[in-house]
Amino acid sequence: MSVICNDPAEFLRSVPGGPKQKRKKAGAEEKICLPGGTALVGAQEGTGRTINSKGCIMGKISVETCEIEGLKIITPAVFGDERGYFYESYHYEAYKEAGIDQIFVQDNQSSGSRGVLRGLHFQKQYAQDKLVRAIKGEVFDVAVDLREGSPTFGKWHGVILSEKNKKQFFVPKHFAHGYLVLSDYAEFCYKCTDFYHPGDEGGIAYDDPAIGIEWPVPEDMELIMIERDRNWGGLDSFKR
């Protein structure tokens, strides 16, 4: 169970047997120092940060869902001042309380220029949950439901991920996934719940009319793809 508290320090002091802390001022900013010297910057009155039942202060996140069950779009709370910004890009307890309790075992990073399209990819035997985001530039990220028996089988959902909006997209197992780079350059990161297994990757055609993804490709954009991604079969071949 978690609560939203405008003054995290006051809340921690009120927890029976909870940790004692010292409060330090750094200009207009307040730091809460927990045992061991850990300083959590940005935990100040009025921020509405989340405190869980263990007394852990965590960055507040908002989670959106869509018509396809299991897909989640996460928007973190970002704290900024004259130095720049700070936010928690991942916090297990916060994500667990939001319904994302998977254990991620591998982080991957890729890059690409405008027009690069990767996908649509899925794992055949070693299925992975993924938590994806763009840390540079902007991409259009897509997930396609390939779950057997799902009422939304073959349906897709897309979301803009960018270094500006800092949104993340949670894609469960048994979805095909891909993205298109919209900015001049982008860097893309994703967390996975299983390790990479050579030869285990399958694919679906990015332009399969049976799926009908509406890629935001302007007239002056030339798609950059590897031959393999251009030659994947459609949804019908996947079913067979």
mmCIF file of C-alpha atoms in Angstrom:
data_model
loop_
_atom_site.group_PDB
_atom_site.id
_atom_site.type_symbol
_atom_site.label_atom_id
_atom_site.label_comp_id
_atom_site.label_asym_id
_atom_site.label_seq_id
_atom_site.Cartn_x
_atom_site.Cartn_y
_atom_site.Cartn_z
ATOM 1 C CA MET A 1 0.000 0.000 0.000
ATOM 2 C CA SER A 2 1.237 3.511 -0.733
ATOM 3 C CA VAL A 3 0.098 7.020 0.059
ATOM 4 C CA ILE A 4 0.685 10.405 -1.493
ATOM 5 C CA CYS A 5 2.204 12.859 0.932
ATOM 6 C CA ASN A 6 3.025 16.532 0.472
ATOM 7 C CA ASP A 7 5.751 16.409 3.105
ATOM 8 C CA PRO A 8 7.704 13.106 2.860
ATOM 9 C CA ALA A 9 10.035 13.999 5.722
ATOM 10 C CA GLU A 10 7.138 14.601 8.098
ATOM 11 C CA PHE A 11 5.558 11.321 7.037
ATOM 12 C CA LEU A 12 8.726 9.343 7.728
ATOM 13 C CA ARG A 13 9.024 10.899 11.183
ATOM 14 C CA SER A 14 5.451 9.776 11.925
ATOM 15 C CA VAL A 15 6.024 6.108 10.999
ATOM 16 C CA PRO A 16 6.339 4.026 14.207
ATOM 17 C CA GLY A 17 9.846 2.646 14.350
ATOM 18 C CA GLY A 18 10.639 4.387 11.092
ATOM 19 C CA PRO A 19 14.114 5.656 10.216
ATOM 20 C CA LYS A 20 15.286 8.891 11.716
ATOM 21 C CA GLN A 21 16.604 11.476 9.316
ATOM 22 C CA LYS A 22 18.271 14.837 9.289
ATOM 23 C CA ARG A 23 17.000 17.626 7.100
ATOM 24 C CA LYS A 24 19.522 19.778 5.275
ATOM 25 C CA LYS A 25 18.899 22.925 3.297
ATOM 26 C CA ALA A 26 20.683 23.647 0.032
ATOM 27 C CA GLY A 27 19.380 27.026 -1.070
ATOM 28 C CA ALA A 28 15.655 26.721 -1.771
ATOM 29 C CA GLU A 29 15.966 22.956 -2.155
ATOM 30 C CA GLU A 30 15.516 20.449 0.626
ATOM 31 C CA LYS A 31 17.333 17.131 0.899
ATOM 32 C CA ILE A 32 16.144 14.263 3.052
ATOM 33 C CA CYS A 33 19.112 12.261 4.293
ATOM 34 C CA LEU A 34 18.374 8.688 5.281
ATOM 35 C CA PRO A 35 20.653 6.393 7.299
ATOM 36 C CA GLY A 36 23.836 5.674 5.405
ATOM 37 C CA GLY A 37 24.041 9.206 4.029
ATOM 38 C CA THR A 38 21.679 8.680 1.081
ATOM 39 C CA ALA A 39 20.308 12.041 -0.022
ATOM 40 C CA LEU A 40 17.106 12.119 -2.044
ATOM 41 C CA VAL A 41 17.111 15.404 -3.934
ATOM 42 C CA GLY A 42 13.770 16.936 -4.823
ATOM 43 C CA ALA A 43 11.829 15.538 -1.858
ATOM 44 C CA GLN A 44 10.400 18.834 -0.700
ATOM 45 C CA GLU A 45 7.114 20.137 0.560
ATOM 46 C CA GLY A 46 4.418 20.196 -2.076
ATOM 47 C CA THR A 47 6.057 17.706 -4.439
ATOM 48 C CA GLY A 48 3.543 14.955 -3.684
ATOM 49 C CA ARG A 49 6.143 12.204 -3.867
ATOM 50 C CA THR A 50 5.015 8.646 -3.082
ATOM 51 C CA ILE A 51 5.978 6.854 0.120
ATOM 52 C CA ASN A 52 5.406 3.109 0.288
ATOM 53 C CA SER A 53 4.649 0.940 3.312
ATOM 54 C CA LYS A 54 8.392 0.390 3.871
ATOM 55 C CA GLY A 55 8.995 4.104 4.261
ATOM 56 C CA CYS A 56 10.786 4.418 0.900
ATOM 57 C CA ILE A 57 10.450 7.723 -0.891
ATOM 58 C CA MET A 58 9.982 7.210 -4.602
ATOM 59 C CA GLY A 59 9.336 9.409 -7.578
ATOM 60 C CA LYS A 60 5.671 9.661 -8.412
ATOM 61 C CA ILE A 61 4.738 8.060 -11.737
ATOM 62 C CA SER A 62 1.516 8.110 -13.713
ATOM 63 C CA VAL A 63 0.429 5.076 -15.701
ATOM 64 C CA GLU A 64 -1.915 5.089 -18.700
ATOM 65 C CA THR A 65 -3.526 2.049 -20.249
ATOM 66 C CA CYS A 66 -5.122 1.569 -23.654
ATOM 67 C CA GLU A 67 -7.634 -0.705 -25.373
ATOM 68 C CA ILE A 68 -5.093 -3.562 -25.432
ATOM 69 C CA GLU A 69 -4.816 -5.162 -22.008
ATOM 70 C CA GLY A 70 -1.304 -5.307 -20.588
ATOM 71 C CA LEU A 71 0.208 -2.350 -22.429
ATOM 72 C CA LYS A 72 1.132 0.546 -20.151
ATOM 73 C CA ILE A 73 2.504 4.037 -20.790
ATOM 74 C CA ILE A 74 4.487 5.435 -17.861
ATOM 75 C CA THR A 75 5.183 9.124 -17.278
ATOM 76 C CA PRO A 76 7.617 9.923 -14.444
ATOM 77 C CA ALA A 77 7.636 12.987 -12.233
ATOM 78 C CA VAL A 78 10.564 15.191 -13.279
ATOM 79 C CA PHE A 79 12.110 17.648 -10.830
ATOM 80 C CA GLY A 80 13.961 20.586 -12.372
ATOM 81 C CA ASP A 81 15.827 23.684 -11.287
ATOM 82 C CA GLU A 82 18.534 25.972 -12.653
ATOM 83 C CA ARG A 83 21.005 23.048 -12.753
ATOM 84 C CA GLY A 84 18.848 20.860 -14.981
ATOM 85 C CA TYR A 85 16.528 18.010 -14.005
ATOM 86 C CA PHE A 86 16.381 14.829 -11.954
ATOM 87 C CA TYR A 87 13.976 11.902 -12.123
ATOM 88 C CA GLU A 88 13.862 8.219 -11.289
ATOM 89 C CA SER A 89 13.862 6.355 -14.601
ATOM 90 C CA TYR A 90 13.101 3.097 -12.786
ATOM 91 C CA HIS A 91 12.184 2.187 -9.221
ATOM 92 C CA TYR A 92 11.117 -1.414 -8.597
ATOM 93 C CA GLU A 93 8.720 -0.660 -5.741
ATOM 94 C CA ALA A 94 6.973 2.158 -7.626
ATOM 95 C CA TYR A 95 6.566 0.047 -10.758
ATOM 96 C CA LYS A 96 5.412 -2.959 -8.734
ATOM 97 C CA GLU A 97 2.648 -0.879 -7.170
ATOM 98 C CA ALA A 98 1.690 0.204 -10.684
ATOM 99 C CA GLY A 99 1.277 -3.447 -11.695
ATOM 100 C CA ILE A 100 4.704 -3.926 -13.296
ATOM 101 C CA ASP A 101 6.432 -6.377 -10.958
ATOM 102 C CA GLN A 102 8.649 -8.109 -13.510
ATOM 103 C CA ILE A 103 12.358 -8.588 -12.827
ATOM 104 C CA PHE A 104 14.476 -7.123 -15.630
ATOM 105 C CA VAL A 105 17.760 -8.926 -16.274
ATOM 106 C CA GLN A 106 19.232 -7.167 -19.317
ATOM 107 C CA ASP A 107 19.389 -3.569 -20.571
ATOM 108 C CA ASN A 108 19.891 -2.844 -24.275
ATOM 109 C CA GLN A 109 20.563 0.377 -26.159
ATOM 110 C CA SER A 110 20.358 1.197 -29.867
ATOM 111 C CA SER A 111 20.652 4.295 -32.009
ATOM 112 C CA GLY A 112 19.468 5.429 -35.405
ATOM 113 C CA SER A 113 18.988 8.382 -37.712
ATOM 114 C CA ARG A 114 15.742 9.773 -39.095
ATOM 115 C CA GLY A 115 13.803 7.129 -41.010
ATOM 116 C CA VAL A 116 15.325 4.078 -39.316
ATOM 117 C CA LEU A 117 12.621 1.469 -38.731
ATOM 118 C CA ARG A 118 13.371 -1.568 -36.572
ATOM 119 C CA GLY A 119 10.812 -4.348 -36.311
ATOM 120 C CA LEU A 120 8.399 -5.805 -35.912
ATOM 121 C CA HIS A 121 10.241 -8.306 -33.703
ATOM 122 C CA PHE A 122 9.267 -10.925 -31.137
ATOM 123 C CA GLN A 123 10.940 -13.848 -29.349
ATOM 124 C CA LYS A 124 9.864 -17.360 -30.357
ATOM 125 C CA GLN A 125 10.884 -19.455 -27.325
ATOM 126 C CA TYR A 126 12.323 -17.060 -24.753
ATOM 127 C CA ALA A 127 9.591 -14.425 -24.540
ATOM 128 C CA GLN A 128 10.483 -11.079 -22.976
ATOM 129 C CA ASP A 129 8.610 -8.312 -21.210
ATOM 130 C CA LYS A 130 10.123 -4.977 -22.245
ATOM 131 C CA LEU A 131 10.230 -1.492 -20.752
ATOM 132 C CA VAL A 132 11.323 0.922 -23.465
ATOM 133 C CA ARG A 133 12.131 4.640 -23.742
ATOM 134 C CA ALA A 134 13.990 7.146 -25.900
ATOM 135 C CA ILE A 135 16.849 8.971 -24.181
ATOM 136 C CA LYS A 136 17.765 11.072 -27.229
ATOM 137 C CA GLY A 137 15.503 12.368 -29.948
ATOM 138 C CA GLU A 138 12.036 11.033 -30.708
ATOM 139 C CA VAL A 139 10.596 7.721 -31.911
ATOM 140 C CA PHE A 140 7.196 6.263 -32.726
ATOM 141 C CA ASP A 141 7.023 3.011 -30.778
ATOM 142 C CA VAL A 142 4.591 0.212 -31.633
ATOM 143 C CA ALA A 143 3.392 -3.011 -30.006
ATOM 144 C CA VAL A 144 1.231 -5.647 -31.736
ATOM 145 C CA ASP A 145 -0.733 -8.224 -29.735
ATOM 146 C CA LEU A 146 0.313 -11.771 -30.701
ATOM 147 C CA ARG A 147 -1.127 -13.551 -27.660
ATOM 148 C CA GLU A 148 -3.005 -16.689 -28.607
ATOM 149 C CA GLY A 149 -6.699 -16.362 -27.736
ATOM 150 C CA SER A 150 -6.456 -12.647 -26.978
ATOM 151 C CA PRO A 151 -9.564 -10.632 -27.964
ATOM 152 C CA THR A 152 -7.195 -8.004 -29.367
ATOM 153 C CA PHE A 153 -4.966 -10.412 -31.309
ATOM 154 C CA GLY A 154 -3.402 -8.577 -34.262
ATOM 155 C CA LYS A 155 -4.305 -5.137 -32.892
ATOM 156 C CA TRP A 156 -1.617 -2.497 -32.424
ATOM 157 C CA HIS A 157 -0.938 0.530 -30.281
ATOM 158 C CA GLY A 158 1.633 3.251 -30.887
ATOM 159 C CA VAL A 159 3.091 5.970 -28.686
ATOM 160 C CA ILE A 160 5.569 8.820 -29.148
ATOM 161 C CA LEU A 161 8.608 8.381 -26.894
ATOM 162 C CA SER A 162 11.116 11.205 -26.650
ATOM 163 C CA GLU A 163 13.847 12.696 -24.521
ATOM 164 C CA LYS A 164 11.447 15.583 -23.920
ATOM 165 C CA ASN A 165 8.349 13.715 -22.703
ATOM 166 C CA LYS A 166 10.410 10.972 -20.971
ATOM 167 C CA LYS A 167 7.547 8.521 -21.376
ATOM 168 C CA GLN A 168 8.158 4.785 -21.156
ATOM 169 C CA PHE A 169 6.212 1.984 -22.813
ATOM 170 C CA PHE A 170 5.732 -1.367 -21.074
ATOM 171 C CA VAL A 171 5.307 -4.172 -23.621
ATOM 172 C CA PRO A 172 4.441 -7.615 -22.171
ATOM 173 C CA LYS A 173 5.504 -11.006 -23.458
ATOM 174 C CA HIS A 174 4.043 -12.253 -26.747
ATOM 175 C CA PHE A 175 3.816 -8.864 -28.417
ATOM 176 C CA ALA A 176 5.677 -7.881 -31.569
ATOM 177 C CA HIS A 177 7.577 -4.627 -31.124
ATOM 178 C CA GLY A 178 9.167 -2.024 -33.348
ATOM 179 C CA TYR A 179 9.918 1.662 -33.654
ATOM 180 C CA LEU A 180 10.502 4.413 -36.212
ATOM 181 C CA VAL A 181 12.990 7.250 -35.623
ATOM 182 C CA LEU A 182 11.272 10.612 -36.191
ATOM 183 C CA SER A 183 14.064 12.996 -35.159
ATOM 184 C CA ASP A 184 17.388 13.551 -36.925
ATOM 185 C CA TYR A 185 18.962 11.129 -34.449
ATOM 186 C CA ALA A 186 17.672 9.017 -31.568
ATOM 187 C CA GLU A 187 18.968 6.715 -28.876
ATOM 188 C CA PHE A 188 16.647 4.025 -27.570
ATOM 189 C CA CYS A 189 16.891 1.991 -24.348
ATOM 190 C CA TYR A 190 14.962 -1.034 -23.220
ATOM 191 C CA LYS A 191 14.929 -3.330 -20.236
ATOM 192 C CA CYS A 192 14.151 -7.047 -20.774
ATOM 193 C CA THR A 193 13.055 -9.884 -18.504
ATOM 194 C CA ASP A 194 15.112 -12.520 -20.338
ATOM 195 C CA PHE A 195 18.544 -12.588 -21.883
ATOM 196 C CA TYR A 196 19.218 -12.366 -25.601
ATOM 197 C CA HIS A 197 19.206 -15.791 -27.267
ATOM 198 C CA PRO A 198 20.740 -15.892 -30.779
ATOM 199 C CA GLY A 199 18.377 -17.309 -33.368
ATOM 200 C CA ASP A 200 15.273 -16.842 -31.224
ATOM 201 C CA GLU A 201 13.957 -13.706 -32.931
ATOM 202 C CA GLY A 202 10.902 -13.803 -35.167
ATOM 203 C CA GLY A 203 9.206 -11.017 -37.061
ATOM 204 C CA ILE A 204 6.045 -9.641 -38.635
ATOM 205 C CA ALA A 205 5.931 -7.308 -41.645
ATOM 206 C CA TYR A 206 5.833 -3.688 -40.516
ATOM 207 C CA ASP A 207 3.400 -2.832 -43.328
ATOM 208 C CA ASP A 208 1.084 -5.841 -43.106
ATOM 209 C CA PRO A 209 -2.385 -4.545 -44.142
ATOM 210 C CA ALA A 210 -4.000 -7.097 -41.818
ATOM 211 C CA ILE A 211 -2.513 -5.143 -38.908
ATOM 212 C CA GLY A 212 -2.688 -1.704 -40.486
ATOM 213 C CA ILE A 213 -0.150 0.243 -38.438
ATOM 214 C CA GLU A 214 -0.367 3.946 -39.202
ATOM 215 C CA TRP A 215 3.319 4.820 -39.196
ATOM 216 C CA PRO A 216 3.806 8.619 -39.172
ATOM 217 C CA VAL A 217 6.027 8.694 -42.271
ATOM 218 C CA PRO A 218 6.172 12.136 -43.930
ATOM 219 C CA GLU A 219 6.555 12.393 -47.702
ATOM 220 C CA ASP A 220 10.207 13.406 -47.494
ATOM 221 C CA MET A 221 11.226 10.504 -45.214
ATOM 222 C CA GLU A 222 13.055 7.531 -46.695
ATOM 223 C CA LEU A 223 12.799 4.409 -44.578
ATOM 224 C CA ILE A 224 16.096 2.797 -43.557
ATOM 225 C CA MET A 225 15.676 -0.921 -42.863
ATOM 226 C CA ILE A 226 17.699 -4.088 -43.034
ATOM 227 C CA GLU A 227 16.649 -6.633 -45.655
ATOM 228 C CA ARG A 228 15.411 -9.097 -43.073
ATOM 229 C CA ASP A 229 12.891 -6.607 -41.664
ATOM 230 C CA ARG A 230 11.600 -5.828 -45.154
ATOM 231 C CA ASN A 231 10.950 -9.519 -45.818
ATOM 232 C CA TRP A 232 9.087 -10.741 -42.744
ATOM 233 C CA GLY A 233 5.752 -12.428 -43.463
ATOM 234 C CA GLY A 234 2.387 -11.064 -42.411
ATOM 235 C CA LEU A 235 0.034 -12.009 -39.630
ATOM 236 C CA ASP A 236 -1.325 -14.944 -41.638
ATOM 237 C CA SER A 237 2.097 -16.596 -41.789
ATOM 238 C CA PHE A 238 2.516 -16.092 -38.045
ATOM 239 C CA LYS A 239 -0.787 -17.879 -37.344
ATOM 240 C CA ARG A 240 0.267 -20.846 -39.411
#
